[in-house]
Amino acid sequence: MSDSATTADVGADAEETIAERAGRDTRLSYLLVEADRRLVTAGLLAGVLGSLLLVVAVVPGSEAAVRSGDPVETLFQALVGATVTGVTLVLTLNQLVLSQELGAAGDQRERMDGAMEFRQDVAEFLEDPVAPAEPSAFLRAMVTATAARAEALGDSVADDPDDEARKGVRDLADGVTTAADAVVDSLSDSTFGQYEVVDAALDFEYSRKLYRARRLRTAYADELSDETCETLEELEGLLQLFGPAREHFKTLYFQSELVDLSRLVLLASLPSLVVTVSVLAFFDASAAPPTTVLGIGGASLVVCITTVLALLPFVVLLSYVLRIATITGRTLSIGPFILRETEREGTTETDE
């Protein structure tokens, strides 16, 4: 194995958030995943309303077209159908989520056995007979134990910048410790159900650290002491357990988000249907008073506002799906696989 290639693989980690590692604008990332979904929904609705009003103000004859009645009737008939179809789709999605929680007693016992076995494996590394029950505390305990192993790993080797093996071990230990400290601080005041728990777990880039630990242990097994190799192996074990723990809590968070999404879409569909049906049944654009507001005809203004209200269920769905899809896209793999384009240069070297 090339020493230079190995050194590149185990160099110091840049402490970045998951959005920064993916090369995304942090402001865009905040909008996609961190911002309150109610604010995102309100912002999208305001954007749609502003766009419609701009079109009405710019396009000649828009008020006359609205007053003819036919476009309004066609539009709101389509919105009624879309709302009913969307609610049906969300109900189906909700049933899909719930179906994962249903099962025979044997299936539920299997799930319980798997969960208890995993907790026992983690407890052995934590040197505690009972691992924490609350998700954020559980993850915090795992990351704290990982930092302790990393500190022990750094203490087990001399600080020799001219020695490739020892330099790689210390770089790995420093990177794990720094990242773990940041995650522990983020998890201190978080509880399950908040995005902050998932965000902190995702910011801890265990995949590359696991890859580097394995690479170091196999590349320099003859040069490192037995104590260092043993500590490296323990660090690997904790990082391997952190992967499924993070994915498990991410899945639980997604299920919670989908339940909230279903509830909000169903609630938003009621005023949406009331608005669209009322426009179809009772609103006559041709008989509307010829008033203007800021240069926009009264009939056009009513149609723009009611259209935005009719789109409320769809915009709620969009705001939640943006977050879920973004998180899923950033965490497609589990284990020492790095899918980001910006990370590939140093990790695609193969042994000759």
PDB file of C-alpha atoms in Angstrom, residues 162-327:
ATOM      1  CA  ASP A 162       7.576  12.546  10.765  1.00  0.00           C
ATOM      2  CA  ASP A 163       6.003   9.155  11.429  1.00  0.00           C
ATOM      3  CA  GLU A 164       3.166   8.470   8.961  1.00  0.00           C
ATOM      4  CA  ALA A 165       1.397   5.953  11.192  1.00  0.00           C
ATOM      5  CA  ARG A 166       1.450   8.034  14.374  1.00  0.00           C
ATOM      6  CA  LYS A 167       0.554  11.239  12.552  1.00  0.00           C
ATOM      7  CA  GLY A 168      -2.434   9.513  10.936  1.00  0.00           C
ATOM      8  CA  VAL A 169      -3.623   8.148  14.289  1.00  0.00           C
ATOM      9  CA  ARG A 170      -3.361  11.529  15.996  1.00  0.00           C
ATOM     10  CA  ASP A 171      -5.141  13.284  13.122  1.00  0.00           C
ATOM     11  CA  LEU A 172      -7.951  10.759  13.337  1.00  0.00           C
ATOM     12  CA  ALA A 173      -8.185  11.098  17.124  1.00  0.00           C
ATOM     13  CA  ASP A 174      -8.231  14.912  16.949  1.00  0.00           C
ATOM     14  CA  GLY A 175     -10.871  14.905  14.213  1.00  0.00           C
ATOM     15  CA  VAL A 176     -13.174  12.515  16.087  1.00  0.00           C
ATOM     16  CA  THR A 177     -12.794  14.435  19.364  1.00  0.00           C
ATOM     17  CA  THR A 178     -13.518  17.831  17.797  1.00  0.00           C
ATOM     18  CA  ALA A 179     -16.550  16.551  15.883  1.00  0.00           C
ATOM     19  CA  ALA A 180     -17.876  14.678  18.926  1.00  0.00           C
ATOM     20  CA  ASP A 181     -17.621  17.745  21.177  1.00  0.00           C
ATOM     21  CA  ALA A 182     -19.671  19.808  18.708  1.00  0.00           C
ATOM     22  CA  VAL A 183     -22.350  17.111  18.457  1.00  0.00           C
ATOM     23  CA  VAL A 184     -22.587  16.653  22.232  1.00  0.00           C
ATOM     24  CA  ASP A 185     -23.168  20.400  22.654  1.00  0.00           C
ATOM     25  CA  SER A 186     -25.902  20.329  20.000  1.00  0.00           C
ATOM     26  CA  LEU A 187     -27.660  17.368  21.630  1.00  0.00           C
ATOM     27  CA  SER A 188     -27.566  18.749  25.169  1.00  0.00           C
ATOM     28  CA  ASP A 189     -30.826  20.712  24.959  1.00  0.00           C
ATOM     29  CA  SER A 190     -32.615  18.678  22.257  1.00  0.00           C
ATOM     30  CA  THR A 191     -35.465  16.223  22.618  1.00  0.00           C
ATOM     31  CA  PHE A 192     -36.933  13.709  20.178  1.00  0.00           C
ATOM     32  CA  GLY A 193     -39.357  15.265  17.718  1.00  0.00           C
ATOM     33  CA  GLN A 194     -37.130  18.279  17.157  1.00  0.00           C
ATOM     34  CA  TYR A 195     -35.107  18.451  13.969  1.00  0.00           C
ATOM     35  CA  GLU A 196     -32.059  19.470  16.022  1.00  0.00           C
ATOM     36  CA  VAL A 197     -31.596  15.855  17.188  1.00  0.00           C
ATOM     37  CA  VAL A 198     -31.417  14.527  13.632  1.00  0.00           C
ATOM     38  CA  ASP A 199     -29.351  17.497  12.488  1.00  0.00           C
ATOM     39  CA  ALA A 200     -26.706  16.931  15.183  1.00  0.00           C
ATOM     40  CA  ALA A 201     -26.543  13.206  14.404  1.00  0.00           C
ATOM     41  CA  LEU A 202     -26.119  13.904  10.687  1.00  0.00           C
ATOM     42  CA  ASP A 203     -23.347  16.423  11.326  1.00  0.00           C
ATOM     43  CA  PHE A 204     -21.222  13.681  12.934  1.00  0.00           C
ATOM     44  CA  GLU A 205     -19.562  12.219   9.832  1.00  0.00           C
ATOM     45  CA  TYR A 206     -18.923   8.715  11.106  1.00  0.00           C
ATOM     46  CA  SER A 207     -18.535   7.154   7.615  1.00  0.00           C
ATOM     47  CA  ARG A 208     -15.184   8.724   6.795  1.00  0.00           C
ATOM     48  CA  LYS A 209     -13.921   8.269  10.354  1.00  0.00           C
ATOM     49  CA  LEU A 210     -14.818   4.564  10.241  1.00  0.00           C
ATOM     50  CA  TYR A 211     -13.069   4.186   6.900  1.00  0.00           C
ATOM     51  CA  ARG A 212      -9.939   5.900   8.185  1.00  0.00           C
ATOM     52  CA  ALA A 213      -9.833   3.857  11.383  1.00  0.00           C
ATOM     53  CA  ARG A 214     -10.013   0.606   9.435  1.00  0.00           C
ATOM     54  CA  ARG A 215      -7.435   1.846   6.944  1.00  0.00           C
ATOM     55  CA  LEU A 216      -5.010   2.806   9.681  1.00  0.00           C
ATOM     56  CA  ARG A 217      -5.405  -0.463  11.551  1.00  0.00           C
ATOM     57  CA  THR A 218      -4.813  -2.597   8.457  1.00  0.00           C
ATOM     58  CA  ALA A 219      -2.095  -0.427   6.891  1.00  0.00           C
ATOM     59  CA  TYR A 220       0.042   0.028  10.011  1.00  0.00           C
ATOM     60  CA  ALA A 221      -0.749  -3.074  12.059  1.00  0.00           C
ATOM     61  CA  ASP A 222       2.980  -3.899  12.314  1.00  0.00           C
ATOM     62  CA  GLU A 223       4.033  -0.373  13.255  1.00  0.00           C
ATOM     63  CA  LEU A 224       1.420   0.442  15.922  1.00  0.00           C
ATOM     64  CA  SER A 225       1.426  -0.937  19.442  1.00  0.00           C
ATOM     65  CA  ASP A 226      -1.071  -3.549  20.570  1.00  0.00           C
ATOM     66  CA  GLU A 227      -2.723  -0.928  22.794  1.00  0.00           C
ATOM     67  CA  THR A 228      -3.197   1.446  19.864  1.00  0.00           C
ATOM     68  CA  CYS A 229      -4.593  -1.288  17.620  1.00  0.00           C
ATOM     69  CA  GLU A 230      -6.975  -2.397  20.365  1.00  0.00           C
ATOM     70  CA  THR A 231      -8.201   1.170  20.919  1.00  0.00           C
ATOM     71  CA  LEU A 232      -8.613   1.621  17.165  1.00  0.00           C
ATOM     72  CA  GLU A 233     -10.717  -1.535  17.077  1.00  0.00           C
ATOM     73  CA  GLU A 234     -12.903  -0.241  19.925  1.00  0.00           C
ATOM     74  CA  LEU A 235     -13.326   3.074  18.114  1.00  0.00           C
ATOM     75  CA  GLU A 236     -14.375   1.186  14.982  1.00  0.00           C
ATOM     76  CA  GLY A 237     -16.916  -0.785  16.994  1.00  0.00           C
ATOM     77  CA  LEU A 238     -18.535   2.378  18.365  1.00  0.00           C
ATOM     78  CA  LEU A 239     -18.613   4.033  14.942  1.00  0.00           C
ATOM     79  CA  GLN A 240     -20.206   0.899  13.489  1.00  0.00           C
ATOM     80  CA  LEU A 241     -22.931   1.063  16.132  1.00  0.00           C
ATOM     81  CA  PHE A 242     -23.476   4.787  15.612  1.00  0.00           C
ATOM     82  CA  GLY A 243     -24.468   4.168  11.967  1.00  0.00           C
ATOM     83  CA  PRO A 244     -27.564   2.015  12.627  1.00  0.00           C
ATOM     84  CA  ALA A 245     -28.457   4.129  15.683  1.00  0.00           C
ATOM     85  CA  ARG A 246     -28.506   7.271  13.571  1.00  0.00           C
ATOM     86  CA  GLU A 247     -30.523   5.586  10.822  1.00  0.00           C
ATOM     87  CA  HIS A 248     -33.003   4.209  13.361  1.00  0.00           C
ATOM     88  CA  PHE A 249     -33.687   7.584  14.950  1.00  0.00           C
ATOM     89  CA  LYS A 250     -33.805   9.217  11.527  1.00  0.00           C
ATOM     90  CA  THR A 251     -36.481   6.697  10.502  1.00  0.00           C
ATOM     91  CA  LEU A 252     -38.479   7.371  13.672  1.00  0.00           C
ATOM     92  CA  TYR A 253     -38.222  11.100  12.988  1.00  0.00           C
ATOM     93  CA  PHE A 254     -39.459  10.606   9.430  1.00  0.00           C
ATOM     94  CA  GLN A 255     -42.423   8.612  10.697  1.00  0.00           C
ATOM     95  CA  SER A 256     -43.231  11.376  13.164  1.00  0.00           C
ATOM     96  CA  GLU A 257     -42.941  13.999  10.412  1.00  0.00           C
ATOM     97  CA  LEU A 258     -45.210  12.019   8.088  1.00  0.00           C
ATOM     98  CA  VAL A 259     -47.858  11.706  10.799  1.00  0.00           C
ATOM     99  CA  ASP A 260     -47.699  15.473  11.403  1.00  0.00           C
ATOM    100  CA  LEU A 261     -47.819  16.056   7.653  1.00  0.00           C
ATOM    101  CA  SER A 262     -50.930  13.907   7.275  1.00  0.00           C
ATOM    102  CA  ARG A 263     -52.672  15.752  10.081  1.00  0.00           C
ATOM    103  CA  LEU A 264     -51.806  19.212   8.722  1.00  0.00           C
ATOM    104  CA  VAL A 265     -52.791  18.361   5.139  1.00  0.00           C
ATOM    105  CA  LEU A 266     -56.150  17.031   6.314  1.00  0.00           C
ATOM    106  CA  LEU A 267     -56.749  20.180   8.376  1.00  0.00           C
ATOM    107  CA  ALA A 268     -55.677  22.452   5.515  1.00  0.00           C
ATOM    108  CA  SER A 269     -57.913  20.615   3.033  1.00  0.00           C
ATOM    109  CA  LEU A 270     -61.104  21.727   4.815  1.00  0.00           C
ATOM    110  CA  PRO A 271     -60.674  25.511   4.311  1.00  0.00           C
ATOM    111  CA  SER A 272     -59.281  24.783   0.854  1.00  0.00           C
ATOM    112  CA  LEU A 273     -62.424  22.900  -0.147  1.00  0.00           C
ATOM    113  CA  VAL A 274     -64.665  25.555   1.416  1.00  0.00           C
ATOM    114  CA  VAL A 275     -62.917  28.278  -0.580  1.00  0.00           C
ATOM    115  CA  THR A 276     -62.921  26.450  -3.910  1.00  0.00           C
ATOM    116  CA  VAL A 277     -66.530  25.285  -3.631  1.00  0.00           C
ATOM    117  CA  SER A 278     -67.646  28.765  -2.550  1.00  0.00           C
ATOM    118  CA  VAL A 279     -65.983  30.366  -5.570  1.00  0.00           C
ATOM    119  CA  LEU A 280     -67.589  27.830  -7.911  1.00  0.00           C
ATOM    120  CA  ALA A 281     -71.037  28.105  -6.378  1.00  0.00           C
ATOM    121  CA  PHE A 282     -71.351  31.718  -5.306  1.00  0.00           C
ATOM    122  CA  PHE A 283     -68.755  33.938  -6.968  1.00  0.00           C
ATOM    123  CA  ASP A 284     -69.699  35.645 -10.229  1.00  0.00           C
ATOM    124  CA  ALA A 285     -66.670  37.468 -11.566  1.00  0.00           C
ATOM    125  CA  SER A 286     -68.672  39.334 -14.189  1.00  0.00           C
ATOM    126  CA  ALA A 287     -70.927  40.835 -11.499  1.00  0.00           C
ATOM    127  CA  ALA A 288     -68.076  41.913  -9.197  1.00  0.00           C
ATOM    128  CA  PRO A 289     -67.861  45.681  -8.534  1.00  0.00           C
ATOM    129  CA  PRO A 290     -65.378  47.426 -10.869  1.00  0.00           C
ATOM    130  CA  THR A 291     -63.028  48.391  -8.066  1.00  0.00           C
ATOM    131  CA  THR A 292     -59.228  48.369  -8.073  1.00  0.00           C
ATOM    132  CA  VAL A 293     -56.662  47.889  -5.324  1.00  0.00           C
ATOM    133  CA  LEU A 294     -53.162  49.179  -6.103  1.00  0.00           C
ATOM    134  CA  GLY A 295     -54.022  49.062  -9.776  1.00  0.00           C
ATOM    135  CA  ILE A 296     -55.327  45.473  -9.666  1.00  0.00           C
ATOM    136  CA  GLY A 297     -58.954  44.766 -10.469  1.00  0.00           C
ATOM    137  CA  GLY A 298     -61.172  43.527  -7.645  1.00  0.00           C
ATOM    138  CA  ALA A 299     -62.200  40.329  -9.446  1.00  0.00           C
ATOM    139  CA  SER A 300     -58.573  39.454 -10.218  1.00  0.00           C
ATOM    140  CA  LEU A 301     -57.566  40.131  -6.613  1.00  0.00           C
ATOM    141  CA  VAL A 302     -60.290  37.813  -5.278  1.00  0.00           C
ATOM    142  CA  VAL A 303     -59.280  35.052  -7.700  1.00  0.00           C
ATOM    143  CA  CYS A 304     -55.581  35.360  -6.771  1.00  0.00           C
ATOM    144  CA  ILE A 305     -56.237  35.209  -3.020  1.00  0.00           C
ATOM    145  CA  THR A 306     -58.700  32.317  -3.232  1.00  0.00           C
ATOM    146  CA  THR A 307     -56.343  30.401  -5.525  1.00  0.00           C
ATOM    147  CA  VAL A 308     -53.549  30.692  -2.959  1.00  0.00           C
ATOM    148  CA  LEU A 309     -55.889  29.491  -0.187  1.00  0.00           C
ATOM    149  CA  ALA A 310     -56.954  26.570  -2.365  1.00  0.00           C
ATOM    150  CA  LEU A 311     -53.282  25.598  -2.796  1.00  0.00           C
ATOM    151  CA  LEU A 312     -52.693  25.456   0.969  1.00  0.00           C
ATOM    152  CA  PRO A 313     -52.703  21.606   1.284  1.00  0.00           C
ATOM    153  CA  PHE A 314     -50.289  21.243  -1.621  1.00  0.00           C
ATOM    154  CA  VAL A 315     -47.893  23.863  -0.211  1.00  0.00           C
ATOM    155  CA  VAL A 316     -47.947  22.200   3.233  1.00  0.00           C
ATOM    156  CA  LEU A 317     -47.091  18.897   1.543  1.00  0.00           C
ATOM    157  CA  LEU A 318     -44.310  20.555  -0.460  1.00  0.00           C
ATOM    158  CA  SER A 319     -42.687  22.173   2.594  1.00  0.00           C
ATOM    159  CA  TYR A 320     -42.476  18.853   4.473  1.00  0.00           C
ATOM    160  CA  VAL A 321     -41.379  16.778   1.483  1.00  0.00           C
ATOM    161  CA  LEU A 322     -38.552  19.253   0.791  1.00  0.00           C
ATOM    162  CA  ARG A 323     -37.083  18.494   4.222  1.00  0.00           C
ATOM    163  CA  ILE A 324     -37.583  14.722   4.067  1.00  0.00           C
ATOM    164  CA  ALA A 325     -36.210  14.432   0.530  1.00  0.00           C
ATOM    165  CA  THR A 326     -33.185  16.612   1.315  1.00  0.00           C
ATOM    166  CA  ILE A 327     -32.220  14.606   4.416  1.00  0.00           C
TER     167      ILE A 327
END
